Amino acid sequence: MMTFNYDAQHQTALTNYLEQRPGALSLRAVEGYLFGLICSPDGIEPEQWLSELSLNDEALEEHTVFAFLALHHHISEQVFSNQFALPAQVQSSWSEKQQWSLGFLQASQPYYERLVSASEVPQELVEALQMATEQLAFFSLQEQQVAQFCQQSGQEMSAFCAQQLSLANDFAQGYAALIEQVALASGLYNE
């Protein structure tokens, strides 16, 4: 059996690979994308998401494939053991936080739209899903928008953003379980 322990070599390999692919997501965005993908109620084969993340790279090397698989496994282990935390920290740049949120949105939008529009889902579950998704996507906003909001509301931006990141981490802990609950209620998915 093959093990996929994500390590510094995998991270370096992915960073180098993604930086050399014009139009590819950044590593932080890939992490957000994989989080959204892992929480998905849709069974998506590795070939499909690898093709999307590599921009259909026909020459994708084996060591890069293994690095992507190791990262997917690493995030999956965290999600399903309720140990997931966003990779961005309070002191991380806005860009890092934004990249994660944008990657998350890219992967989650297709199933999110289907789930919130399903008429069978109770309103309280729809609202919970909307709130959780909005919080996880908070940093997809432009930094200037948030700065303007903080200025108008008299809040200190760094404290406000630290609070938003903390809330996003709280919502991330149960996001996969919430998606599963909403998916089952929707009638669109069987167990």
PDB file of C-alpha atoms in Angstrom:
ATOM      1  CA  MET A   1       0.000   0.000   0.000  1.00  0.00           C
ATOM      2  CA  MET A   2       1.257   3.438  -0.894  1.00  0.00           C
ATOM      3  CA  THR A   3       1.395   6.110   1.793  1.00  0.00           C
ATOM      4  CA  PHE A   4       0.949   9.781   1.068  1.00  0.00           C
ATOM      5  CA  ASN A   5       2.674  11.700   3.844  1.00  0.00           C
ATOM      6  CA  TYR A   6       2.742  15.316   2.732  1.00  0.00           C
ATOM      7  CA  ASP A   7       6.117  16.852   3.496  1.00  0.00           C
ATOM      8  CA  ALA A   8       8.330  19.840   2.672  1.00  0.00           C
ATOM      9  CA  GLN A   9       9.589  18.150  -0.518  1.00  0.00           C
ATOM     10  CA  HIS A  10       6.021  17.763  -1.783  1.00  0.00           C
ATOM     11  CA  GLN A  11       5.299  21.395  -0.935  1.00  0.00           C
ATOM     12  CA  THR A  12       8.395  22.594  -2.775  1.00  0.00           C
ATOM     13  CA  ALA A  13       7.632  20.396  -5.792  1.00  0.00           C
ATOM     14  CA  LEU A  14       4.069  21.726  -6.009  1.00  0.00           C
ATOM     15  CA  THR A  15       5.106  25.342  -5.511  1.00  0.00           C
ATOM     16  CA  ASN A  16       7.724  25.053  -8.268  1.00  0.00           C
ATOM     17  CA  TYR A  17       5.347  23.220 -10.602  1.00  0.00           C
ATOM     18  CA  LEU A  18       2.477  25.694 -10.126  1.00  0.00           C
ATOM     19  CA  GLU A  19       4.741  28.725 -10.547  1.00  0.00           C
ATOM     20  CA  GLN A  20       5.868  27.344 -13.926  1.00  0.00           C
ATOM     21  CA  ARG A  21       2.293  26.805 -15.210  1.00  0.00           C
ATOM     22  CA  PRO A  22       0.904  30.107 -16.504  1.00  0.00           C
ATOM     23  CA  GLY A  23      -2.687  30.418 -15.330  1.00  0.00           C
ATOM     24  CA  ALA A  24      -2.387  27.727 -12.656  1.00  0.00           C
ATOM     25  CA  LEU A  25      -3.600  28.318  -9.125  1.00  0.00           C
ATOM     26  CA  SER A  26      -1.086  29.133  -6.401  1.00  0.00           C
ATOM     27  CA  LEU A  27      -0.335  26.468  -3.802  1.00  0.00           C
ATOM     28  CA  ARG A  28      -2.522  28.311  -1.274  1.00  0.00           C
ATOM     29  CA  ALA A  29      -5.398  28.345  -3.785  1.00  0.00           C
ATOM     30  CA  VAL A  30      -4.854  24.625  -4.476  1.00  0.00           C
ATOM     31  CA  GLU A  31      -5.167  23.996  -0.728  1.00  0.00           C
ATOM     32  CA  GLY A  32      -8.495  25.859  -0.666  1.00  0.00           C
ATOM     33  CA  TYR A  33      -9.634  24.068  -3.800  1.00  0.00           C
ATOM     34  CA  LEU A  34      -8.815  20.654  -2.350  1.00  0.00           C
ATOM     35  CA  PHE A  35     -10.623  21.511   0.891  1.00  0.00           C
ATOM     36  CA  GLY A  36     -13.744  22.419  -1.108  1.00  0.00           C
ATOM     37  CA  LEU A  37     -13.356  19.317  -3.249  1.00  0.00           C
ATOM     38  CA  ILE A  38     -12.914  17.001  -0.262  1.00  0.00           C
ATOM     39  CA  CYS A  39     -16.080  18.382   1.345  1.00  0.00           C
ATOM     40  CA  SER A  40     -18.029  17.844  -1.883  1.00  0.00           C
ATOM     41  CA  PRO A  41     -20.920  15.389  -1.958  1.00  0.00           C
ATOM     42  CA  ASP A  42     -19.832  14.476  -5.495  1.00  0.00           C
ATOM     43  CA  GLY A  43     -17.342  11.672  -5.946  1.00  0.00           C
ATOM     44  CA  ILE A  44     -14.655  13.292  -8.086  1.00  0.00           C
ATOM     45  CA  GLU A  45     -11.894  11.075  -9.423  1.00  0.00           C
ATOM     46  CA  PRO A  46      -8.280  12.199  -8.967  1.00  0.00           C
ATOM     47  CA  GLU A  47      -7.761  12.260 -12.731  1.00  0.00           C
ATOM     48  CA  GLN A  48     -10.454  14.917 -13.052  1.00  0.00           C
ATOM     49  CA  TRP A  49      -9.163  17.305 -10.383  1.00  0.00           C
ATOM     50  CA  LEU A  50      -5.524  16.668 -11.339  1.00  0.00           C
ATOM     51  CA  SER A  51      -6.379  17.617 -14.900  1.00  0.00           C
ATOM     52  CA  GLU A  52      -8.093  20.786 -13.715  1.00  0.00           C
ATOM     53  CA  LEU A  53      -5.297  21.819 -11.348  1.00  0.00           C
ATOM     54  CA  SER A  54      -2.569  21.062 -13.900  1.00  0.00           C
ATOM     55  CA  LEU A  55      -4.490  22.824 -16.693  1.00  0.00           C
ATOM     56  CA  ASN A  56      -4.623  19.557 -18.640  1.00  0.00           C
ATOM     57  CA  ASP A  57      -0.863  19.055 -18.511  1.00  0.00           C
ATOM     58  CA  GLU A  58      -0.229  15.989 -20.682  1.00  0.00           C
ATOM     59  CA  ALA A  59       3.365  15.821 -19.399  1.00  0.00           C
ATOM     60  CA  LEU A  60       2.482  15.869 -15.683  1.00  0.00           C
ATOM     61  CA  GLU A  61       5.354  14.039 -14.038  1.00  0.00           C
ATOM     62  CA  GLU A  62       4.809  11.211 -11.579  1.00  0.00           C
ATOM     63  CA  HIS A  63       6.507  12.973  -8.659  1.00  0.00           C
ATOM     64  CA  THR A  64       4.157  15.955  -9.141  1.00  0.00           C
ATOM     65  CA  VAL A  65       1.125  13.663  -9.248  1.00  0.00           C
ATOM     66  CA  PHE A  66       2.267  12.066  -5.992  1.00  0.00           C
ATOM     67  CA  ALA A  67       2.791  15.498  -4.431  1.00  0.00           C
ATOM     68  CA  PHE A  68      -0.783  16.510  -5.377  1.00  0.00           C
ATOM     69  CA  LEU A  69      -2.110  13.198  -4.035  1.00  0.00           C
ATOM     70  CA  ALA A  70      -0.128  13.616  -0.812  1.00  0.00           C
ATOM     71  CA  LEU A  71      -1.578  17.107  -0.302  1.00  0.00           C
ATOM     72  CA  HIS A  72      -5.098  15.822  -1.011  1.00  0.00           C
ATOM     73  CA  HIS A  73      -4.592  12.999   1.489  1.00  0.00           C
ATOM     74  CA  HIS A  74      -3.161  15.401   4.093  1.00  0.00           C
ATOM     75  CA  ILE A  75      -6.128  17.777   3.851  1.00  0.00           C
ATOM     76  CA  SER A  76      -8.596  14.880   3.756  1.00  0.00           C
ATOM     77  CA  GLU A  77      -7.127  13.404   6.947  1.00  0.00           C
ATOM     78  CA  GLN A  78      -7.500  16.774   8.665  1.00  0.00           C
ATOM     79  CA  VAL A  79     -11.063  17.317   7.430  1.00  0.00           C
ATOM     80  CA  PHE A  80     -12.360  13.926   8.500  1.00  0.00           C
ATOM     81  CA  SER A  81     -10.601  13.930  11.866  1.00  0.00           C
ATOM     82  CA  ASN A  82     -12.025  17.399  12.621  1.00  0.00           C
ATOM     83  CA  GLN A  83      -8.468  18.731  12.887  1.00  0.00           C
ATOM     84  CA  PHE A  84      -8.621  21.004   9.845  1.00  0.00           C
ATOM     85  CA  ALA A  85      -7.328  24.551  10.144  1.00  0.00           C
ATOM     86  CA  LEU A  86      -6.902  27.013   7.320  1.00  0.00           C
ATOM     87  CA  PRO A  87      -3.240  27.130   6.294  1.00  0.00           C
ATOM     88  CA  ALA A  88      -3.216  30.932   6.462  1.00  0.00           C
ATOM     89  CA  GLN A  89      -2.411  32.473   9.833  1.00  0.00           C
ATOM     90  CA  VAL A  90      -3.408  35.839  11.292  1.00  0.00           C
ATOM     91  CA  GLN A  91      -0.050  37.295  10.214  1.00  0.00           C
ATOM     92  CA  SER A  92      -0.322  35.816   6.687  1.00  0.00           C
ATOM     93  CA  SER A  93      -0.671  38.290   3.859  1.00  0.00           C
ATOM     94  CA  TRP A  94      -4.094  39.211   2.532  1.00  0.00           C
ATOM     95  CA  SER A  95      -3.090  37.559  -0.743  1.00  0.00           C
ATOM     96  CA  GLU A  96      -2.458  34.191   0.942  1.00  0.00           C
ATOM     97  CA  LYS A  97      -5.819  34.261   2.679  1.00  0.00           C
ATOM     98  CA  GLN A  98      -7.509  35.448  -0.487  1.00  0.00           C
ATOM     99  CA  GLN A  99      -5.938  32.714  -2.610  1.00  0.00           C
ATOM    100  CA  TRP A 100      -7.205  30.021  -0.213  1.00  0.00           C
ATOM    101  CA  SER A 101     -10.732  31.457  -0.262  1.00  0.00           C
ATOM    102  CA  LEU A 102     -10.770  31.773  -4.048  1.00  0.00           C
ATOM    103  CA  GLY A 103      -9.603  28.163  -4.462  1.00  0.00           C
ATOM    104  CA  PHE A 104     -12.283  27.036  -2.021  1.00  0.00           C
ATOM    105  CA  LEU A 105     -14.964  28.923  -3.951  1.00  0.00           C
ATOM    106  CA  GLN A 106     -13.853  27.448  -7.267  1.00  0.00           C
ATOM    107  CA  ALA A 107     -14.297  23.900  -5.965  1.00  0.00           C
ATOM    108  CA  SER A 108     -17.408  24.445  -3.837  1.00  0.00           C
ATOM    109  CA  GLN A 109     -19.544  26.673  -6.098  1.00  0.00           C
ATOM    110  CA  PRO A 110     -20.955  23.866  -8.287  1.00  0.00           C
ATOM    111  CA  TYR A 111     -22.309  21.764  -5.427  1.00  0.00           C
ATOM    112  CA  TYR A 112     -23.138  24.779  -3.242  1.00  0.00           C
ATOM    113  CA  GLU A 113     -25.487  26.158  -5.910  1.00  0.00           C
ATOM    114  CA  ARG A 114     -27.236  22.796  -6.318  1.00  0.00           C
ATOM    115  CA  LEU A 115     -27.656  22.349  -2.561  1.00  0.00           C
ATOM    116  CA  VAL A 116     -28.998  25.808  -1.695  1.00  0.00           C
ATOM    117  CA  SER A 117     -31.490  25.607  -4.591  1.00  0.00           C
ATOM    118  CA  ALA A 118     -32.838  22.174  -3.653  1.00  0.00           C
ATOM    119  CA  SER A 119     -36.406  22.724  -2.472  1.00  0.00           C
ATOM    120  CA  GLU A 120     -36.305  19.761  -0.094  1.00  0.00           C
ATOM    121  CA  VAL A 121     -33.585  21.255   2.135  1.00  0.00           C
ATOM    122  CA  PRO A 122     -35.003  22.801   5.317  1.00  0.00           C
ATOM    123  CA  GLN A 123     -34.468  26.572   5.519  1.00  0.00           C
ATOM    124  CA  GLU A 124     -32.309  26.348   8.647  1.00  0.00           C
ATOM    125  CA  LEU A 125     -29.871  24.038   6.831  1.00  0.00           C
ATOM    126  CA  VAL A 126     -29.794  26.352   3.810  1.00  0.00           C
ATOM    127  CA  GLU A 127     -29.001  29.281   6.111  1.00  0.00           C
ATOM    128  CA  ALA A 128     -26.298  27.306   7.932  1.00  0.00           C
ATOM    129  CA  LEU A 129     -24.701  26.360   4.613  1.00  0.00           C
ATOM    130  CA  GLN A 130     -24.873  29.940   3.348  1.00  0.00           C
ATOM    131  CA  MET A 131     -23.303  31.297   6.534  1.00  0.00           C
ATOM    132  CA  ALA A 132     -20.522  28.686   6.608  1.00  0.00           C
ATOM    133  CA  THR A 133     -19.688  29.134   2.927  1.00  0.00           C
ATOM    134  CA  GLU A 134     -19.692  32.919   3.178  1.00  0.00           C
ATOM    135  CA  GLN A 135     -17.358  32.779   6.170  1.00  0.00           C
ATOM    136  CA  LEU A 136     -14.939  30.392   4.453  1.00  0.00           C
ATOM    137  CA  ALA A 137     -15.016  32.681   1.407  1.00  0.00           C
ATOM    138  CA  PHE A 138     -14.647  35.893   3.423  1.00  0.00           C
ATOM    139  CA  PHE A 139     -11.094  36.587   2.317  1.00  0.00           C
ATOM    140  CA  SER A 140     -12.073  36.358  -1.360  1.00  0.00           C
ATOM    141  CA  LEU A 141     -13.153  39.975  -0.901  1.00  0.00           C
ATOM    142  CA  GLN A 142     -10.758  42.713  -1.875  1.00  0.00           C
ATOM    143  CA  GLU A 143      -8.663  44.006   1.024  1.00  0.00           C
ATOM    144  CA  GLN A 144      -9.791  47.557   0.242  1.00  0.00           C
ATOM    145  CA  GLN A 145     -13.472  46.562   0.645  1.00  0.00           C
ATOM    146  CA  VAL A 146     -12.794  45.197   4.110  1.00  0.00           C
ATOM    147  CA  ALA A 147     -10.654  48.212   5.057  1.00  0.00           C
ATOM    148  CA  GLN A 148     -13.472  50.520   3.990  1.00  0.00           C
ATOM    149  CA  PHE A 149     -16.021  48.509   5.992  1.00  0.00           C
ATOM    150  CA  CYS A 150     -13.789  48.608   9.094  1.00  0.00           C
ATOM    151  CA  GLN A 151     -13.278  52.354   8.724  1.00  0.00           C
ATOM    152  CA  GLN A 152     -17.018  52.996   8.353  1.00  0.00           C
ATOM    153  CA  SER A 153     -17.916  50.754  11.276  1.00  0.00           C
ATOM    154  CA  GLY A 154     -15.120  52.020  13.540  1.00  0.00           C
ATOM    155  CA  GLN A 155     -13.400  48.640  13.832  1.00  0.00           C
ATOM    156  CA  GLU A 156      -9.688  48.002  13.859  1.00  0.00           C
ATOM    157  CA  MET A 157      -8.934  46.023  10.691  1.00  0.00           C
ATOM    158  CA  SER A 158      -6.327  43.593  12.026  1.00  0.00           C
ATOM    159  CA  ALA A 159      -8.558  42.603  14.963  1.00  0.00           C
ATOM    160  CA  PHE A 160     -11.583  42.269  12.662  1.00  0.00           C
ATOM    161  CA  CYS A 161      -9.636  40.076  10.213  1.00  0.00           C
ATOM    162  CA  ALA A 162      -8.268  37.923  13.036  1.00  0.00           C
ATOM    163  CA  GLN A 163     -11.847  37.393  14.188  1.00  0.00           C
ATOM    164  CA  GLN A 164     -12.960  36.483  10.648  1.00  0.00           C
ATOM    165  CA  LEU A 165     -10.115  33.979  10.306  1.00  0.00           C
ATOM    166  CA  SER A 166     -11.011  32.427  13.653  1.00  0.00           C
ATOM    167  CA  LEU A 167     -14.653  32.117  12.574  1.00  0.00           C
ATOM    168  CA  ALA A 168     -13.578  30.585   9.253  1.00  0.00           C
ATOM    169  CA  ASN A 169     -11.552  27.979  11.143  1.00  0.00           C
ATOM    170  CA  ASP A 170     -14.568  27.206  13.338  1.00  0.00           C
ATOM    171  CA  PHE A 171     -16.791  26.734  10.278  1.00  0.00           C
ATOM    172  CA  ALA A 172     -14.134  24.668   8.499  1.00  0.00           C
ATOM    173  CA  GLN A 173     -14.188  22.131  11.330  1.00  0.00           C
ATOM    174  CA  GLY A 174     -17.734  21.030  10.523  1.00  0.00           C
ATOM    175  CA  TYR A 175     -18.086  22.005   6.883  1.00  0.00           C
ATOM    176  CA  ALA A 176     -17.857  18.460   5.463  1.00  0.00           C
ATOM    177  CA  ALA A 177     -20.452  17.213   7.964  1.00  0.00           C
ATOM    178  CA  LEU A 178     -22.753  20.130   7.111  1.00  0.00           C
ATOM    179  CA  ILE A 179     -22.412  19.427   3.386  1.00  0.00           C
ATOM    180  CA  GLU A 180     -23.246  15.769   3.996  1.00  0.00           C
ATOM    181  CA  GLN A 181     -26.307  16.695   6.048  1.00  0.00           C
ATOM    182  CA  VAL A 182     -27.580  19.163   3.445  1.00  0.00           C
ATOM    183  CA  ALA A 183     -26.817  16.763   0.566  1.00  0.00           C
ATOM    184  CA  LEU A 184     -28.834  13.977   2.185  1.00  0.00           C
ATOM    185  CA  ALA A 185     -31.720  16.373   2.949  1.00  0.00           C
ATOM    186  CA  SER A 186     -31.673  17.623  -0.647  1.00  0.00           C
ATOM    187  CA  GLY A 187     -32.728  14.260  -2.062  1.00  0.00           C
ATOM    188  CA  LEU A 188     -30.082  14.721  -4.767  1.00  0.00           C
ATOM    189  CA  TYR A 189     -27.735  12.187  -3.189  1.00  0.00           C
ATOM    190  CA  ASN A 190     -28.048   8.802  -1.584  1.00  0.00           C
ATOM    191  CA  GLU A 191     -25.786   7.774   1.243  1.00  0.00           C
TER     192      GLU A 191
END
